[in-house]
CSV table of C-alpha atoms in Angstrom, one decimal:
chain,number,residue,atom,x,y,z
A,31,MET,CA,-0.1,0.1,0.1
A,32,GLY,CA,1.0,3.4,-1.0
A,33,THR,CA,3.8,2.2,-3.1
A,34,VAL,CA,2.8,3.0,-6.4
A,35,LYS,CA,3.3,6.8,-7.3
A,36,HIS,CA,-0.5,8.5,-7.8
A,37,GLU,CA,0.5,9.4,-11.4
A,38,ASN,CA,2.1,5.6,-12.7
A,39,ARG,CA,-1.0,4.0,-11.8
A,40,LYS,CA,-2.6,1.4,-14.0
A,41,HIS,CA,-5.7,3.0,-15.5
A,42,ALA,CA,-9.0,-0.2,-16.6
A,43,LYS,CA,-10.0,0.8,-20.6
A,44,LEU,CA,-13.9,1.3,-18.8
A,45,SER,CA,-12.7,3.0,-16.5
A,46,ALA,CA,-15.0,4.5,-12.6
A,47,SER,CA,-13.8,7.8,-13.3
A,48,GLY,CA,-14.3,7.3,-17.2
A,49,SER,CA,-17.2,5.5,-16.1
A,50,ASP,CA,-19.9,8.5,-16.6
A,51,ARG,CA,-19.1,9.1,-20.0
A,52,TRP,CA,-18.7,5.1,-21.3
A,53,LEU,CA,-22.4,4.5,-19.9
A,54,ASN,CA,-24.1,7.6,-21.5
A,55,CYS,CA,-22.0,6.8,-25.1
A,56,PRO,CA,-20.4,3.9,-25.3
A,57,PRO,CA,-18.9,4.3,-28.4
A,58,SER,CA,-17.6,6.9,-27.3
A,59,VAL,CA,-14.5,4.2,-26.0
A,60,LEU,CA,-12.9,3.6,-29.1
A,61,LEU,CA,-13.2,6.4,-30.9
A,62,GLU,CA,-10.7,8.5,-27.7
A,63,GLU,CA,-8.2,6.3,-28.1
A,64,GLN,CA,-7.6,7.8,-31.4
A,65,PHE,CA,-6.4,10.7,-29.0
A,66,GLU,CA,-3.6,11.2,-27.2
A,67,ASP,CA,-4.3,11.3,-22.5
A,68,LYS,CA,-2.9,14.1,-21.1
A,69,THR,CA,-2.9,15.5,-18.2
A,70,SER,CA,-3.7,19.4,-17.0
A,71,ASP,CA,-2.6,21.2,-14.0
A,72,PHE,CA,-5.4,20.3,-12.1
A,73,ALA,CA,-4.9,16.8,-12.6
A,74,LYS,CA,-1.9,17.2,-10.9
A,75,GLU,CA,-2.5,19.3,-8.3
A,76,GLY,CA,-5.3,16.9,-7.5
A,77,THR,CA,-3.0,13.9,-7.1
A,78,LEU,CA,-0.6,15.9,-4.9
A,79,ALA,CA,-3.5,15.8,-2.6
A,80,HIS,CA,-4.6,12.7,-2.7
A,81,GLU,CA,-0.9,11.4,-2.1
A,82,PHE,CA,-1.3,13.8,0.9
A,83,GLY,CA,-4.0,12.2,2.0
A,84,GLU,CA,-3.1,9.1,1.6
A,85,LEU,CA,0.2,9.7,3.8
A,86,MET,CA,-2.2,11.5,6.8
A,87,LEU,CA,-4.6,8.8,7.4
A,88,LEU,CA,-1.3,5.6,6.6
A,89,LEU,CA,-0.3,7.6,9.9
A,90,PHE,CA,-3.3,7.4,11.5
A,91,CYS,CA,-3.5,3.8,11.4
A,92,CYS,CA,-0.3,3.1,12.3
A,93,LYS,CA,0.4,1.9,8.7
A,94,ILE,CA,3.9,3.5,9.1
A,95,THR,CA,6.1,5.5,11.0
A,96,ARG,CA,6.2,9.1,11.8
A,97,HIS,CA,10.3,9.0,10.4
A,98,GLU,CA,8.6,7.4,7.2
A,99,TYR,CA,5.6,10.1,7.3
A,100,ASP,CA,8.0,13.1,7.5
A,101,ARG,CA,10.2,11.6,5.2
A,102,ARG,CA,7.5,11.6,2.5
A,103,ARG,CA,5.8,14.7,3.2
A,104,LYS,CA,9.3,16.2,2.8
A,105,GLU,CA,9.5,14.5,-1.3
A,106,LEU,CA,5.5,15.5,-1.8
A,107,LYS,CA,5.9,19.5,0.0
A,108,LYS,CA,9.3,19.9,-3.5
A,109,SER,CA,6.1,19.5,-5.6
A,110,GLU,CA,5.6,22.5,-8.2
A,111,PHE,CA,2.1,22.1,-7.3
A,112,PHE,CA,2.6,21.9,-3.6
A,113,SER,CA,1.1,25.1,-2.1
A,114,ARG,CA,-0.1,26.6,1.6
A,115,GLU,CA,-3.6,25.4,1.7
A,116,MET,CA,-3.2,22.1,0.8
A,117,GLU,CA,-2.7,20.5,3.9
A,118,PRO,CA,-4.7,22.3,6.2
A,119,GLN,CA,-7.2,20.9,2.7
A,120,VAL,CA,-7.0,17.8,2.3
A,121,LEU,CA,-7.3,17.2,6.9
A,122,LYS,CA,-10.4,18.3,6.3
A,123,TYR,CA,-10.8,14.9,4.3
A,124,VAL,CA,-8.7,13.4,6.2
A,125,ASN,CA,-10.9,14.3,9.3
A,126,TYR,CA,-13.6,13.0,8.0
A,127,VAL,CA,-12.5,9.8,7.5
A,128,THR,CA,-11.6,9.0,10.6
A,129,GLU,CA,-15.0,9.8,12.2
A,130,GLN,CA,-16.8,8.4,10.0
A,131,LEU,CA,-14.6,4.6,10.8
A,132,SER,CA,-14.7,5.2,14.2
A,133,ALA,CA,-17.9,5.6,14.5
A,134,ALA,CA,-17.7,2.4,12.4
A,135,ARG,CA,-16.4,0.6,14.7
A,136,SER,CA,-18.1,1.6,17.9
A,137,LYS,CA,-20.3,-0.6,16.3
A,138,THR,CA,-18.6,-3.1,14.3
A,139,PRO,CA,-14.7,-3.8,16.2
A,140,GLY,CA,-14.0,-5.2,13.2
A,141,ALA,CA,-14.0,-2.7,10.9
A,142,GLU,CA,-11.7,-2.0,8.0
A,143,ILE,CA,-10.3,-0.3,5.8
A,144,LEU,CA,-8.9,0.3,2.6
A,145,ILE,CA,-6.9,3.3,1.6
A,146,GLU,CA,-6.2,4.6,-2.5
A,147,ALA,CA,-7.0,0.1,-2.9
A,148,ARG,CA,-7.7,-1.3,-6.7
A,149,LEU,CA,-11.4,-2.3,-6.3
A,150,ASP,CA,-12.7,-5.0,-9.0
A,151,TYR,CA,-15.5,-4.6,-10.3
A,152,SER,CA,-15.1,-6.9,-13.2
A,153,LEU,CA,-17.5,-9.7,-12.4
A,154,PHE,CA,-19.8,-6.9,-14.8
A,155,VAL,CA,-16.9,-5.0,-16.9
A,156,GLU,CA,-14.5,-7.0,-18.7
A,157,GLY,CA,-11.3,-5.3,-17.0
A,158,GLY,CA,-12.6,-3.2,-14.5
A,159,PHE,CA,-11.3,-1.7,-11.7
A,160,GLY,CA,-11.0,1.3,-10.0
A,161,THR,CA,-9.2,2.4,-7.2
A,162,GLY,CA,-10.8,3.6,-4.0
A,163,ASP,CA,-10.0,6.8,-2.1
A,164,THR,CA,-10.6,5.4,1.2
A,165,VAL,CA,-13.7,2.4,1.3
A,166,ILE,CA,-14.6,1.1,5.1
A,167,VAL,CA,-16.6,-1.4,5.5
A,168,SER,CA,-18.5,-2.5,8.9
A,169,ASP,CA,-21.6,-5.0,9.1
A,170,ASN,CA,-24.8,-3.0,8.0
A,171,CYS,CA,-22.8,-0.3,6.1
A,172,LEU,CA,-19.9,0.2,3.4
A,173,GLU,CA,-19.1,3.4,2.8
A,174,VAL,CA,-16.8,4.6,0.2
A,175,ILE,CA,-15.1,8.0,0.6
A,176,ASP,CA,-13.5,10.1,-2.3
A,177,LEU,CA,-11.6,12.9,-1.9
A,178,LYS,CA,-12.1,16.2,-5.0
A,179,TYR,CA,-10.1,18.5,-4.2
A,180,GLY,CA,-11.1,20.4,-7.1
A,181,ARG,CA,-12.3,24.3,-6.2
A,182,GLY,CA,-14.9,24.9,-8.9
A,183,VAL,CA,-18.5,23.4,-9.1
A,184,ALA,CA,-19.2,20.3,-6.7
A,185,VAL,CA,-19.7,17.1,-7.2
A,186,ASP,CA,-22.6,15.7,-6.0
A,187,ALA,CA,-22.4,11.6,-4.6
A,188,GLU,CA,-26.0,10.6,-6.0
A,189,ASN,CA,-26.5,8.3,-8.0
A,190,ASN,CA,-22.3,8.8,-9.5
A,191,SER,CA,-21.9,6.2,-11.5
A,192,GLN,CA,-18.1,6.1,-10.0
A,193,LEU,CA,-18.5,5.6,-6.9
A,194,LYS,CA,-21.3,3.4,-7.3
A,195,LEU,CA,-18.4,1.9,-9.3
A,196,TYR,CA,-15.7,1.9,-6.1
A,197,GLY,CA,-18.7,0.6,-3.5
A,198,LEU,CA,-19.7,-2.1,-6.1
A,199,GLY,CA,-16.3,-3.2,-6.3
A,200,ALA,CA,-15.2,-3.2,-3.0
A,201,LEU,CA,-18.9,-4.8,-2.8
A,202,LEU,CA,-17.8,-7.4,-4.3
A,203,GLU,CA,-14.3,-8.3,-2.1
A,204,PHE,CA,-16.2,-8.2,1.0
A,205,ASP,CA,-19.7,-9.5,0.9
A,206,MET,CA,-19.0,-12.7,2.6
A,207,PHE,CA,-17.3,-11.6,5.7
A,208,TYR,CA,-20.0,-8.7,6.4
A,209,ASP,CA,-23.5,-8.3,6.6
A,210,ILE,CA,-23.9,-5.4,4.6
A,211,LYS,CA,-26.9,-3.7,3.7
A,212,THR,CA,-26.2,-0.5,2.8
A,213,VAL,CA,-23.5,1.1,0.4
A,214,LYS,CA,-22.5,4.9,1.7
A,215,LEU,CA,-21.2,7.3,-1.3
A,216,THR,CA,-19.6,10.5,-0.1
A,217,VAL,CA,-18.0,12.9,-1.7
A,218,VAL,CA,-15.3,15.5,0.7
A,219,GLN,CA,-14.8,18.7,-1.2
A,220,PRO,CA,-12.8,20.7,1.4
A,221,ARG,CA,-12.1,23.6,-0.8
A,222,LEU,CA,-15.3,24.6,-1.5
A,223,ASN,CA,-16.8,23.2,2.6
A,224,SER,CA,-18.7,20.2,0.6
A,225,ILE,CA,-19.5,16.3,2.1
A,226,SER,CA,-21.6,15.2,0.3
A,227,THR,CA,-23.2,11.7,0.9
A,228,TRP,CA,-25.9,8.9,-0.9
A,229,GLU,CA,-26.5,6.1,-0.1
A,230,ILE,CA,-28.1,2.6,-1.9
A,231,SER,CA,-29.5,-0.6,-0.4
A,232,ARG,CA,-27.0,-3.8,-1.9
A,233,GLU,CA,-29.4,-5.4,-3.3
A,234,ASP,CA,-30.3,-1.9,-6.2
A,235,LEU,CA,-26.2,-1.9,-6.7
A,236,LEU,CA,-25.8,-5.2,-7.7
A,237,SER,CA,-29.4,-4.7,-10.0
A,238,TRP,CA,-27.7,-1.3,-11.7
A,239,ALA,CA,-24.8,-3.5,-12.2
A,240,LYS,CA,-26.4,-7.0,-13.7
A,241,ASN,CA,-29.3,-4.1,-16.1
A,242,VAL,CA,-27.2,-1.2,-16.6
A,243,VAL,CA,-23.3,-2.1,-16.3
A,244,ALA,CA,-23.1,-5.6,-17.9
A,245,PRO,CA,-24.7,-4.3,-21.4
A,246,ALA,CA,-23.5,-1.0,-21.8
A,247,ALA,CA,-19.4,-2.7,-20.9
A,248,ILE,CA,-20.4,-5.0,-23.5
A,249,GLN,CA,-21.4,-2.5,-25.6
A,250,ALA,CA,-18.4,-0.2,-25.1
A,251,LEU,CA,-16.2,-3.3,-25.4
A,252,GLU,CA,-17.7,-3.5,-29.3
A,253,GLY,CA,-18.0,0.4,-30.5
A,254,GLU,CA,-21.6,-0.2,-30.3
A,255,GLY,CA,-24.3,1.9,-29.3
A,256,GLU,CA,-25.9,4.9,-29.5
A,257,GLN,CA,-23.5,8.2,-29.6
A,258,LYS,CA,-24.9,10.7,-27.4
A,259,ALA,CA,-24.0,14.6,-26.3
A,260,GLY,CA,-24.2,15.4,-23.4
A,261,SER,CA,-22.1,17.2,-20.3
A,262,TRP,CA,-20.1,13.8,-20.1
A,263,CYS,CA,-18.1,14.5,-23.0
C-alpha cells in the first residue's frame, strides 16, 4: 500500500472515473483511443492532494512510522503543485474519514479501512477496476469516501457512477465476510466545504450492475451503442 505513485498507476479501459461517459455513450471508448491522453495541471494538483491524504491516513492507521511519514511528506512538498493551503484542506477529508472509521468501529469492532485500494468490478465489466480513495467496511454498511480537490463545481454523490462502481468492487470483495445491507457513497470537496453523501441498498447496486453496467460495458468494448452528446463528453 502506498508504494506506487498515483500518476504511474494503471487505469482500466472502462474505468470508474470515466464511467459517466462510457455508460451514457458506449462508442466513445473506442473513439477516444484515437486521441492522446493529456493530464492537466489541475489533475496533477489533485493527484498531489490525494498523495497527502493517503500519507496522513497511513500514519493515522499506524501503517507507517512517523519517520517514514516525515520523509515522504518532505518529498511531496517539493512538488511545483504544492501550496500552503493544501495540507490544511486535505486534513478536512482525513478528519471526516477518521470520524467515520471511529463510528463504524463503535458498532463493528472489526471494521476495516482500505486506503487507495484497487477495487475490482470485472464480474460485470471485462477488465474493470478502479482505485478507491478510502473504503470503510463494517456490518450493515460499506462506505466509499472520495476526495475531490477541485474548487470549481461541487460534485454530487447521488447516483455518482464512479463511486457506485467503487462501491460495487468493494461489495464484491467483502460481501461474504460482512453483513452489508447498505452502500454509502460520500464525496468530500474540502476547498468548497462540501460533503455530499448518498446511500443505495446492496440489492439495488447489484441490480444496477447487472441491468445497466454490464450491457453498456459490452457495447463499449465492441464500439456499439448510441452516440449521445452530454456533460460527459
